[in-house]
Amino acid sequence: MTHQWSRFLKVLGLAMASLLLAPGVFAESLDNRAAIGELDDIKAVYDVRKSDPRALDMYLKAIITNVENLEKEGVEADLVMVFISHSVKFINTAPALETEADYGSELESIAASVKTLQDLGVRMEACNGATRAFDVDNDTLLPGIEPVRSGFISLMGYQNNGYALVPVYD
């Protein structure tokens, strides 16, 4: 009975492992060639307006995956992120005490994701109107995030210079 139970657990474990690995295997065989076509490079601007740091953290991680997937597709990416509205409260080194108390681990993860994205070549800007509105000192923005006069003007400029808009809204 013990041998049968051991064998059952081993088979069950292998079955569960194969189910857990299956999504990754299937994902590796997917591509976006129908959308990308013959493009060698792509330009996009992310309009980031997340009011929940947990959601911002999740989206930043998803964007990291996007950048890595574009590389797998053989596409050179020229990407910019513009932080507008509430999102500026989560991309600085001196968050409000309540924000720090409620979301400390998420803020650390956001800072790490911002650094990873920058290392992958993604440029970042923060709207000065938003930093003023949410009482964020531009000098405390995470390293590499440049304050700009207006996030809206940045978005207009990038779009008029051929960047596709990627909305990251609530």
Tab-separated table of N, CA and C in Angstrom:
chain	number	residue	atom	x	y	z
A	1	MET	N	0.821	-1.194	0.000
A	1	MET	CA	0.000	0.000	0.000
A	1	MET	C	0.862	1.254	0.000
A	2	THR	N	1.942	1.275	0.737
A	2	THR	CA	2.818	2.431	0.799
A	2	THR	C	3.465	2.675	-0.553
A	3	HIS	N	3.867	1.611	-1.233
A	3	HIS	CA	4.485	1.745	-2.555
A	3	HIS	C	3.481	2.326	-3.559
A	4	GLN	N	2.238	1.860	-3.506
A	4	GLN	CA	1.208	2.378	-4.412
A	4	GLN	C	0.915	3.847	-4.117
A	5	TRP	N	0.838	4.192	-2.859
A	5	TRP	CA	0.584	5.576	-2.463
A	5	TRP	C	1.725	6.474	-2.940
A	6	SER	N	2.958	6.016	-2.768
A	6	SER	CA	4.132	6.770	-3.219
A	6	SER	C	4.106	6.960	-4.732
A	7	ARG	N	3.751	5.899	-5.430
A	7	ARG	CA	3.682	5.982	-6.897
A	7	ARG	C	2.566	6.943	-7.325
A	8	PHE	N	1.408	6.871	-6.658
A	8	PHE	CA	0.291	7.761	-6.954
A	8	PHE	C	0.712	9.227	-6.771
A	9	LEU	N	1.374	9.529	-5.656
A	9	LEU	CA	1.824	10.900	-5.394
A	9	LEU	C	2.833	11.363	-6.438
A	10	LYS	N	3.704	10.471	-6.859
A	10	LYS	CA	4.696	10.821	-7.882
A	10	LYS	C	4.013	11.155	-9.206
A	11	VAL	N	3.053	10.313	-9.609
A	11	VAL	CA	2.308	10.550	-10.853
A	11	VAL	C	1.498	11.840	-10.743
A	12	LEU	N	0.837	12.041	-9.602
A	12	LEU	CA	0.071	13.263	-9.390
A	12	LEU	C	0.981	14.489	-9.461
A	13	GLY	N	2.142	14.408	-8.841
A	13	GLY	CA	3.102	15.519	-8.881
A	13	GLY	C	3.548	15.827	-10.292
A	14	LEU	N	3.845	14.804	-11.082
A	14	LEU	CA	4.250	15.016	-12.479
A	14	LEU	C	3.115	15.630	-13.292
A	15	ALA	N	1.898	15.165	-13.049
A	15	ALA	CA	0.745	15.728	-13.765
A	15	ALA	C	0.561	17.197	-13.434
A	16	MET	N	0.677	17.531	-12.146
A	16	MET	CA	0.516	18.935	-11.740
A	16	MET	C	1.642	19.789	-12.310
A	17	ALA	N	2.856	19.286	-12.288
A	17	ALA	CA	3.983	20.043	-12.832
A	17	ALA	C	3.793	20.298	-14.319
A	18	SER	N	3.300	19.302	-15.039
A	18	SER	CA	3.102	19.507	-16.482
A	18	SER	C	2.019	20.535	-16.747
A	19	LEU	N	0.976	20.561	-15.904
A	19	LEU	CA	-0.067	21.575	-16.066
A	19	LEU	C	0.469	22.970	-15.758
A	20	LEU	N	1.310	23.081	-14.753
A	20	LEU	CA	1.880	24.378	-14.398
A	20	LEU	C	2.843	24.877	-15.466
A	21	LEU	N	3.577	23.969	-16.084
A	21	LEU	CA	4.538	24.365	-17.110
A	21	LEU	C	3.884	24.586	-18.465
A	22	ALA	N	2.738	23.988	-18.688
A	22	ALA	CA	2.085	24.068	-19.995
A	22	ALA	C	1.837	25.487	-20.474
A	23	PRO	N	1.310	26.428	-19.626
A	23	PRO	CA	1.082	27.779	-20.131
A	23	PRO	C	2.369	28.422	-20.659
A	24	GLY	N	3.481	28.201	-19.986
A	24	GLY	CA	4.758	28.758	-20.449
A	24	GLY	C	5.181	28.166	-21.779
A	25	VAL	N	4.972	26.856	-21.921
A	25	VAL	CA	5.325	26.188	-23.173
A	25	VAL	C	4.480	26.750	-24.300
A	26	PHE	N	3.166	26.876	-24.077
A	26	PHE	CA	2.299	27.410	-25.114
A	26	PHE	C	2.636	28.860	-25.417
A	27	ALA	N	2.923	29.651	-24.398
A	27	ALA	CA	3.246	31.065	-24.594
A	27	ALA	C	4.508	31.220	-25.423
A	28	GLU	N	5.485	30.339	-25.232
A	28	GLU	CA	6.731	30.433	-25.996
A	28	GLU	C	6.485	30.213	-27.483
A	29	SER	N	5.436	29.471	-27.845
A	29	SER	CA	5.180	29.207	-29.256
A	29	SER	C	4.328	30.306	-29.899
A	30	LEU	N	3.869	31.272	-29.108
A	30	LEU	CA	3.057	32.358	-29.643
A	30	LEU	C	3.930	33.489	-30.160
A	31	ASP	N	3.367	34.281	-31.057
A	31	ASP	CA	4.054	35.487	-31.511
A	31	ASP	C	3.033	36.538	-31.899
A	32	ASN	N	3.511	37.694	-32.295
A	32	ASN	CA	2.650	38.798	-32.718
A	32	ASN	C	2.948	39.204	-34.158
A	33	ARG	N	3.399	38.294	-34.962
A	33	ARG	CA	3.797	38.609	-36.334
A	33	ARG	C	2.657	39.192	-37.154
A	34	ALA	N	1.423	38.772	-36.924
A	34	ALA	CA	0.301	39.313	-37.703
A	34	ALA	C	0.193	40.817	-37.490
A	35	ALA	N	0.404	41.273	-36.271
A	35	ALA	CA	0.317	42.702	-35.970
A	35	ALA	C	1.594	43.436	-36.362
A	36	ILE	N	2.719	42.811	-36.095
A	36	ILE	CA	4.013	43.476	-36.325
A	36	ILE	C	4.398	43.474	-37.793
A	37	GLY	N	3.983	42.425	-38.506
A	37	GLY	CA	4.317	42.338	-39.930
A	37	GLY	C	5.822	42.363	-40.140
A	38	GLU	N	6.260	43.259	-40.993
A	38	GLU	CA	7.681	43.359	-41.332
A	38	GLU	C	8.391	44.479	-40.577
A	39	LEU	N	7.761	45.008	-39.541
A	39	LEU	CA	8.382	46.097	-38.787
A	39	LEU	C	9.699	45.657	-38.172
A	40	ASP	N	10.704	46.497	-38.301
A	40	ASP	CA	11.984	46.252	-37.640
A	40	ASP	C	12.081	47.024	-36.338
A	41	ASP	N	11.304	48.108	-36.257
A	41	ASP	CA	11.311	48.905	-35.032
A	41	ASP	C	9.906	49.419	-34.750
A	42	ILE	N	9.716	49.787	-33.493
A	42	ILE	CA	8.402	50.251	-33.067
A	42	ILE	C	8.599	51.373	-32.059
A	43	LYS	N	7.739	52.397	-32.149
A	43	LYS	CA	7.803	53.533	-31.225
A	43	LYS	C	6.457	53.642	-30.517
A	44	ALA	N	6.527	53.709	-29.174
A	44	ALA	CA	5.283	53.821	-28.408
A	44	ALA	C	5.510	54.676	-27.174
A	45	VAL	N	4.429	55.352	-26.759
A	45	VAL	CA	4.447	56.139	-25.524
A	45	VAL	C	3.327	55.605	-24.634
A	46	TYR	N	3.700	55.230	-23.417
A	46	TYR	CA	2.742	54.765	-22.416
A	46	TYR	C	2.249	55.968	-21.626
A	47	ASP	N	0.946	56.170	-21.621
A	47	ASP	CA	0.281	57.224	-20.845
A	47	ASP	C	-0.161	56.576	-19.536
A	48	VAL	N	0.635	56.769	-18.466
A	48	VAL	CA	0.443	56.036	-17.220
A	48	VAL	C	-0.337	56.879	-16.223
A	49	ARG	N	-1.553	56.417	-15.896
A	49	ARG	CA	-2.427	57.136	-14.954
A	49	ARG	C	-3.075	56.149	-13.984
A	50	LYS	N	-2.285	55.487	-13.199
A	50	LYS	CA	-2.795	54.526	-12.227
A	50	LYS	C	-2.900	55.181	-10.859
A	51	SER	N	-4.044	55.000	-10.189
A	51	SER	CA	-4.237	55.594	-8.870
A	51	SER	C	-4.012	54.590	-7.742
A	52	ASP	N	-3.788	53.345	-8.081
A	52	ASP	CA	-3.524	52.308	-7.092
A	52	ASP	C	-2.115	51.779	-7.320
A	53	PRO	N	-1.238	51.868	-6.317
A	53	PRO	CA	0.142	51.423	-6.511
A	53	PRO	C	0.258	49.932	-6.810
A	54	ARG	N	-0.684	49.127	-6.325
A	54	ARG	CA	-0.649	47.691	-6.636
A	54	ARG	C	-0.886	47.475	-8.128
A	55	ALA	N	-1.820	48.220	-8.684
A	55	ALA	CA	-2.091	48.108	-10.117
A	55	ALA	C	-0.915	48.655	-10.922
A	56	LEU	N	-0.332	49.772	-10.486
A	56	LEU	CA	0.834	50.319	-11.181
A	56	LEU	C	1.966	49.311	-11.183
A	57	ASP	N	2.214	48.687	-10.049
A	57	ASP	CA	3.269	47.680	-9.937
A	57	ASP	C	3.029	46.539	-10.922
A	58	MET	N	1.792	46.056	-10.986
A	58	MET	CA	1.454	44.972	-11.898
A	58	MET	C	1.675	45.376	-13.357
A	59	TYR	N	1.237	46.589	-13.710
A	59	TYR	CA	1.392	47.045	-15.090
A	59	TYR	C	2.856	47.262	-15.460
A	60	LEU	N	3.653	47.778	-14.538
A	60	LEU	CA	5.078	47.950	-14.832
A	60	LEU	C	5.720	46.603	-15.129
A	61	LYS	N	5.367	45.596	-14.370
A	61	LYS	CA	5.898	44.249	-14.621
A	61	LYS	C	5.427	43.730	-15.987
A	62	ALA	N	4.172	44.029	-16.333
A	62	ALA	CA	3.657	43.611	-17.642
A	62	ALA	C	4.393	44.323	-18.769
A	63	ILE	N	4.736	45.580	-18.550
A	63	ILE	CA	5.469	46.343	-19.578
A	63	ILE	C	6.883	45.786	-19.724
A	64	ILE	N	7.499	45.366	-18.630
A	64	ILE	CA	8.810	44.698	-18.715
A	64	ILE	C	8.685	43.482	-19.632
A	65	THR	N	7.642	42.691	-19.417
A	65	THR	CA	7.410	41.515	-20.261
A	65	THR	C	7.204	41.927	-21.715
A	66	ASN	N	6.484	43.026	-21.948
A	66	ASN	CA	6.280	43.527	-23.317
A	66	ASN	C	7.599	43.851	-23.990
A	67	VAL	N	8.463	44.549	-23.271
A	67	VAL	CA	9.766	44.924	-23.831
A	67	VAL	C	10.556	43.659	-24.179
A	68	GLU	N	10.553	42.690	-23.273
A	68	GLU	CA	11.262	41.430	-23.533
A	68	GLU	C	10.643	40.684	-24.713
A	69	ASN	N	9.307	40.716	-24.822
A	69	ASN	CA	8.645	40.044	-25.942
A	69	ASN	C	8.920	40.734	-27.271
A	70	LEU	N	9.001	42.055	-27.260
A	70	LEU	CA	9.372	42.758	-28.496
A	70	LEU	C	10.757	42.325	-28.955
A	71	GLU	N	11.656	42.147	-28.005
A	71	GLU	CA	12.999	41.667	-28.342
A	71	GLU	C	12.934	40.265	-28.950
A	72	LYS	N	12.100	39.401	-28.381
A	72	LYS	CA	11.928	38.044	-28.920
A	72	LYS	C	11.384	38.089	-30.337
A	73	GLU	N	10.556	39.104	-30.628
A	73	GLU	CA	9.991	39.258	-31.968
A	73	GLU	C	11.015	39.828	-32.947
A	74	GLY	N	12.168	40.250	-32.427
A	74	GLY	CA	13.193	40.827	-33.287
A	74	GLY	C	12.920	42.277	-33.643
A	75	VAL	N	12.164	42.957	-32.784
A	75	VAL	CA	11.786	44.342	-33.046
A	75	VAL	C	12.548	45.264	-32.107
A	76	GLU	N	13.152	46.299	-32.657
A	76	GLU	CA	13.828	47.327	-31.870
A	76	GLU	C	12.763	48.269	-31.313
A	77	ALA	N	12.753	48.425	-29.984
A	77	ALA	CA	11.708	49.231	-29.350
A	77	ALA	C	12.257	50.580	-28.892
A	78	ASP	N	11.533	51.641	-29.224
A	78	ASP	CA	11.807	52.995	-28.735
A	78	ASP	C	10.581	53.369	-27.900
A	79	LEU	N	10.717	53.225	-26.572
A	79	LEU	CA	9.559	53.357	-25.693
A	79	LEU	C	9.766	54.476	-24.675
A	80	VAL	N	8.657	55.164	-24.394
A	80	VAL	CA	8.646	56.247	-23.415
A	80	VAL	C	7.440	56.035	-22.510
A	81	MET	N	7.611	56.342	-21.231
A	81	MET	CA	6.490	56.322	-20.292
A	81	MET	C	6.302	57.731	-19.765
A	82	VAL	N	5.052	58.207	-19.757
A	82	VAL	CA	4.736	59.514	-19.191
A	82	VAL	C	3.782	59.279	-18.019
A	83	PHE	N	4.254	59.601	-16.815
A	83	PHE	CA	3.441	59.439	-15.610
A	83	PHE	C	2.630	60.708	-15.384
A	84	ILE	N	1.317	60.527	-15.303
A	84	ILE	CA	0.385	61.632	-15.140
A	84	ILE	C	-0.553	61.278	-13.988
A	85	SER	N	-1.151	62.286	-13.395
A	85	SER	CA	-2.165	62.122	-12.358
A	85	SER	C	-1.593	61.407	-11.139
A	86	HIS	N	-2.416	60.576	-10.489
A	86	HIS	CA	-2.056	59.938	-9.219
A	86	HIS	C	-0.765	59.140	-9.275
A	87	SER	N	-0.404	58.630	-10.444
A	87	SER	CA	0.761	57.742	-10.543
A	87	SER	C	2.040	58.393	-10.031
A	88	VAL	N	2.116	59.741	-10.078
A	88	VAL	CA	3.345	60.407	-9.614
A	88	VAL	C	3.566	60.223	-8.116
A	89	LYS	N	2.510	59.891	-7.388
A	89	LYS	CA	2.652	59.689	-5.941
A	89	LYS	C	3.470	58.448	-5.611
A	90	PHE	N	3.657	57.559	-6.594
A	90	PHE	CA	4.289	56.266	-6.346
A	90	PHE	C	5.664	56.120	-6.986
A	91	ILE	N	6.155	57.186	-7.629
A	91	ILE	CA	7.439	57.090	-8.355
A	91	ILE	C	8.452	58.089	-7.806
A	92	ASN	N	8.463	58.233	-6.480
A	92	ASN	CA	9.393	59.181	-5.873
A	92	ASN	C	10.001	58.582	-4.614
A	93	THR	N	11.060	59.226	-4.151
A	93	THR	CA	11.797	58.705	-2.995
A	93	THR	C	11.279	59.234	-1.668
A	94	ALA	N	10.284	60.105	-1.698
A	94	ALA	CA	9.730	60.684	-0.465
A	94	ALA	C	8.212	60.676	-0.512
A	95	PRO	N	7.603	59.473	-0.540
A	95	PRO	CA	6.138	59.419	-0.615
A	95	PRO	C	5.509	59.944	0.666
A	96	ALA	N	4.257	60.320	0.569
A	96	ALA	CA	3.504	60.746	1.748
A	96	ALA	C	3.556	59.623	2.782
A	97	LEU	N	3.557	60.004	4.052
A	97	LEU	CA	3.666	59.017	5.135
A	97	LEU	C	2.588	57.946	5.039
A	98	GLU	N	1.358	58.355	4.750
A	98	GLU	CA	0.267	57.397	4.635
A	98	GLU	C	0.498	56.429	3.467
A	99	THR	N	0.975	56.952	2.337
A	99	THR	CA	1.258	56.106	1.176
A	99	THR	C	2.362	55.108	1.519
A	100	GLU	N	3.411	55.588	2.168
A	100	GLU	CA	4.522	54.719	2.574
A	100	GLU	C	4.034	53.641	3.539
A	101	ALA	N	3.222	54.026	4.515
A	101	ALA	CA	2.728	53.072	5.512
A	101	ALA	C	1.824	52.009	4.874
A	102	ASP	N	0.979	52.436	3.953
A	102	ASP	CA	0.013	51.514	3.349
A	102	ASP	C	0.616	50.650	2.243
A	103	TYR	N	1.623	51.182	1.526
A	103	TYR	CA	2.095	50.514	0.307
A	103	TYR	C	3.617	50.408	0.219
A	104	GLY	N	4.302	50.342	1.347
A	104	GLY	CA	5.766	50.318	1.335
A	104	GLY	C	6.369	49.269	0.422
A	105	SER	N	5.889	48.031	0.502
A	105	SER	CA	6.479	46.972	-0.331
A	105	SER	C	6.173	47.193	-1.812
A	106	GLU	N	4.986	47.683	-2.112
A	106	GLU	CA	4.648	47.973	-3.512
A	106	GLU	C	5.528	49.095	-4.063
A	107	LEU	N	5.794	50.114	-3.233
A	107	LEU	CA	6.649	51.217	-3.678
A	107	LEU	C	8.056	50.722	-3.980
A	108	GLU	N	8.564	49.809	-3.162
A	108	GLU	CA	9.890	49.232	-3.429
A	108	GLU	C	9.883	48.455	-4.733
A	109	SER	N	8.828	47.697	-4.957
A	109	SER	CA	8.715	46.921	-6.187
A	109	SER	C	8.581	47.833	-7.408
A	110	ILE	N	7.820	48.921	-7.254
A	110	ILE	CA	7.686	49.899	-8.342
A	110	ILE	C	9.051	50.483	-8.678
A	111	ALA	N	9.817	50.877	-7.668
A	111	ALA	CA	11.153	51.445	-7.896
A	111	ALA	C	12.046	50.442	-8.620
A	112	ALA	N	11.972	49.172	-8.239
A	112	ALA	CA	12.778	48.141	-8.902
A	112	ALA	C	12.350	47.965	-10.356
A	113	SER	N	11.037	47.981	-10.603
A	113	SER	CA	10.545	47.837	-11.982
A	113	SER	C	10.928	49.038	-12.838
A	114	VAL	N	10.855	50.239	-12.259
A	114	VAL	CA	11.284	51.443	-12.980
A	114	VAL	C	12.748	51.301	-13.395
A	115	LYS	N	13.580	50.844	-12.485
A	115	LYS	CA	15.012	50.661	-12.773
A	115	LYS	C	15.205	49.619	-13.871
A	116	THR	N	14.478	48.507	-13.782
A	116	THR	CA	14.580	47.467	-14.810
A	116	THR	C	14.178	48.008	-16.171
A	117	LEU	N	13.074	48.738	-16.225
A	117	LEU	CA	12.627	49.317	-17.494
A	117	LEU	C	13.655	50.292	-18.058
A	118	GLN	N	14.234	51.100	-17.193
A	118	GLN	CA	15.267	52.032	-17.652
A	118	GLN	C	16.472	51.261	-18.184
A	119	ASP	N	16.845	50.184	-17.497
A	119	ASP	CA	17.959	49.355	-17.972
A	119	ASP	C	17.651	48.732	-19.327
A	120	LEU	N	16.363	48.515	-19.609
A	120	LEU	CA	15.933	47.980	-20.905
A	120	LEU	C	15.804	49.080	-21.964
A	121	GLY	N	16.067	50.328	-21.564
A	121	GLY	CA	16.068	51.427	-22.530
A	121	GLY	C	14.811	52.272	-22.564
A	122	VAL	N	13.880	52.046	-21.662
A	122	VAL	CA	12.645	52.831	-21.647
A	122	VAL	C	12.913	54.174	-20.973
A	123	ARG	N	12.559	55.260	-21.678
A	123	ARG	CA	12.698	56.605	-21.107
A	123	ARG	C	11.440	56.949	-20.329
A	124	MET	N	11.593	57.796	-19.296
A	124	MET	CA	10.456	58.110	-18.433
A	124	MET	C	10.377	59.588	-18.114
A	125	GLU	N	9.136	60.076	-18.086
A	125	GLU	CA	8.855	61.471	-17.757
A	125	GLU	C	7.725	61.521	-16.735
A	126	ALA	N	7.710	62.594	-15.950
A	126	ALA	CA	6.617	62.830	-14.998
A	126	ALA	C	6.064	64.220	-15.239
A	127	CYS	N	4.759	64.326	-15.252
A	127	CYS	CA	4.063	65.584	-15.494
A	127	CYS	C	4.214	66.513	-14.287
A	128	ASN	N	4.747	67.702	-14.515
A	128	ASN	CA	4.915	68.681	-13.447
A	128	ASN	C	3.562	69.139	-12.884
A	129	GLY	N	2.550	69.219	-13.722
A	129	GLY	CA	1.226	69.575	-13.223
A	129	GLY	C	0.742	68.544	-12.208
A	130	ALA	N	1.002	67.285	-12.470
A	130	ALA	CA	0.596	66.225	-11.547
A	130	ALA	C	1.452	66.245	-10.279
A	131	THR	N	2.760	66.451	-10.431
A	131	THR	CA	3.598	66.484	-9.226
A	131	THR	C	3.177	67.644	-8.321
A	132	ARG	N	2.832	68.790	-8.926
A	132	ARG	CA	2.342	69.925	-8.124
A	132	ARG	C	1.014	69.597	-7.462
A	133	ALA	N	0.100	69.023	-8.234
A	133	ALA	CA	-1.239	68.722	-7.720
A	133	ALA	C	-1.202	67.713	-6.568
A	134	PHE	N	-0.248	66.788	-6.619
A	134	PHE	CA	-0.178	65.749	-5.589
A	134	PHE	C	0.975	65.974	-4.618
A	135	ASP	N	1.509	67.199	-4.622
A	135	ASP	CA	2.513	67.607	-3.640
A	135	ASP	C	3.757	66.715	-3.654
A	136	VAL	N	4.252	66.423	-4.859
A	136	VAL	CA	5.465	65.629	-5.029
A	136	VAL	C	6.564	66.560	-5.521
A	137	ASP	N	7.654	66.617	-4.793
A	137	ASP	CA	8.801	67.440	-5.176
A	137	ASP	C	9.514	66.766	-6.352
A	138	ASN	N	9.672	67.488	-7.469
A	138	ASN	CA	10.334	66.911	-8.636
A	138	ASN	C	11.738	66.409	-8.326
A	139	ASP	N	12.395	66.985	-7.332
A	139	ASP	CA	13.740	66.533	-6.954
A	139	ASP	C	13.721	65.155	-6.305
A	140	THR	N	12.534	64.676	-5.912
A	140	THR	CA	12.447	63.352	-5.286
A	140	THR	C	11.984	62.263	-6.252
A	141	LEU	N	11.763	62.616	-7.523
A	141	LEU	CA	11.382	61.592	-8.495
A	141	LEU	C	12.470	60.524	-8.542
A	142	LEU	N	12.058	59.277	-8.768
A	142	LEU	CA	13.042	58.202	-8.852
A	142	LEU	C	14.102	58.545	-9.898
A	143	PRO	N	15.335	58.128	-9.678
A	143	PRO	CA	16.407	58.442	-10.630
A	143	PRO	C	16.024	58.061	-12.057
A	144	GLY	N	16.313	58.958	-12.969
A	144	GLY	CA	16.056	58.715	-14.383
A	144	GLY	C	14.681	59.137	-14.871
A	145	ILE	N	13.801	59.527	-13.966
A	145	ILE	CA	12.481	60.025	-14.382
A	145	ILE	C	12.590	61.536	-14.474
A	146	GLU	N	12.390	62.061	-15.674
A	146	GLU	CA	12.550	63.486	-15.928
A	146	GLU	C	11.228	64.229	-15.776
A	147	PRO	N	11.206	65.290	-14.985
A	147	PRO	CA	9.986	66.103	-14.920
A	147	PRO	C	9.844	66.924	-16.209
A	148	VAL	N	8.623	67.040	-16.685
A	148	VAL	CA	8.337	67.858	-17.867
A	148	VAL	C	7.219	68.829	-17.519
A	149	ARG	N	7.161	69.930	-18.225
A	149	ARG	CA	6.156	70.954	-17.946
A	149	ARG	C	4.748	70.370	-17.956
A	150	SER	N	4.451	69.581	-18.981
A	150	SER	CA	3.097	69.037	-19.125
A	150	SER	C	3.172	67.637	-19.726
A	151	GLY	N	2.596	66.674	-19.019
A	151	GLY	CA	2.522	65.324	-19.556
A	151	GLY	C	1.663	65.264	-20.804
A	152	PHE	N	0.609	66.088	-20.843
A	152	PHE	CA	-0.256	66.105	-22.030
A	152	PHE	C	0.505	66.594	-23.256
A	153	ILE	N	1.315	67.629	-23.084
A	153	ILE	CA	2.107	68.128	-24.221
A	153	ILE	C	3.098	67.052	-24.672
A	154	SER	N	3.713	66.348	-23.705
A	154	SER	CA	4.606	65.243	-24.085
A	154	SER	C	3.869	64.208	-24.913
A	155	LEU	N	2.668	63.820	-24.459
A	155	LEU	CA	1.900	62.819	-25.197
A	155	LEU	C	1.562	63.299	-26.606
A	156	MET	N	1.153	64.577	-26.713
A	156	MET	CA	0.855	65.128	-28.040
A	156	MET	C	2.098	65.124	-28.919
A	157	GLY	N	3.207	65.548	-28.347
A	157	GLY	CA	4.450	65.600	-29.117
A	157	GLY	C	4.897	64.225	-29.586
A	158	TYR	N	4.906	63.263	-28.682
A	158	TYR	CA	5.332	61.910	-29.075
A	158	TYR	C	4.421	61.337	-30.146
A	159	GLN	N	3.103	61.519	-29.984
A	159	GLN	CA	2.185	60.976	-30.987
A	159	GLN	C	2.388	61.647	-32.343
A	160	ASN	N	2.640	62.952	-32.348
A	160	ASN	CA	2.875	63.642	-33.604
A	160	ASN	C	4.241	63.312	-34.202
A	161	ASN	N	5.098	62.694	-33.419
A	161	ASN	CA	6.396	62.232	-33.908
A	161	ASN	C	6.394	60.732	-34.180
A	162	GLY	N	5.207	60.150	-34.324
A	162	GLY	CA	5.093	58.769	-34.772
A	162	GLY	C	5.030	57.708	-33.686
A	163	TYR	N	4.900	58.106	-32.435
A	163	TYR	CA	4.794	57.130	-31.352
A	163	TYR	C	3.338	56.706	-31.197
A	164	ALA	N	3.101	55.413	-31.101
A	164	ALA	CA	1.761	54.901	-30.834
A	164	ALA	C	1.428	55.113	-29.363
A	165	LEU	N	0.199	55.498	-29.075
A	165	LEU	CA	-0.237	55.713	-27.698
A	165	LEU	C	-0.687	54.391	-27.078
A	166	VAL	N	-0.141	54.101	-25.891
A	166	VAL	CA	-0.564	52.938	-25.114
A	166	VAL	C	-1.128	53.452	-23.794
A	167	PRO	N	-2.454	53.502	-23.655
A	167	PRO	CA	-3.053	53.994	-22.411
A	167	PRO	C	-2.915	52.970	-21.279
A	168	VAL	N	-2.492	53.461	-20.123
A	168	VAL	CA	-2.400	52.622	-18.918
A	168	VAL	C	-3.216	53.371	-17.856
A	169	TYR	N	-4.538	53.212	-17.954
A	169	TYR	CA	-5.464	53.970	-17.119
A	169	TYR	C	-6.116	53.069	-16.086
A	170	ASP	N	-6.778	53.739	-15.118
A	170	ASP	CA	-7.613	53.002	-14.158
A	170	ASP	C	-8.829	52.485	-14.872
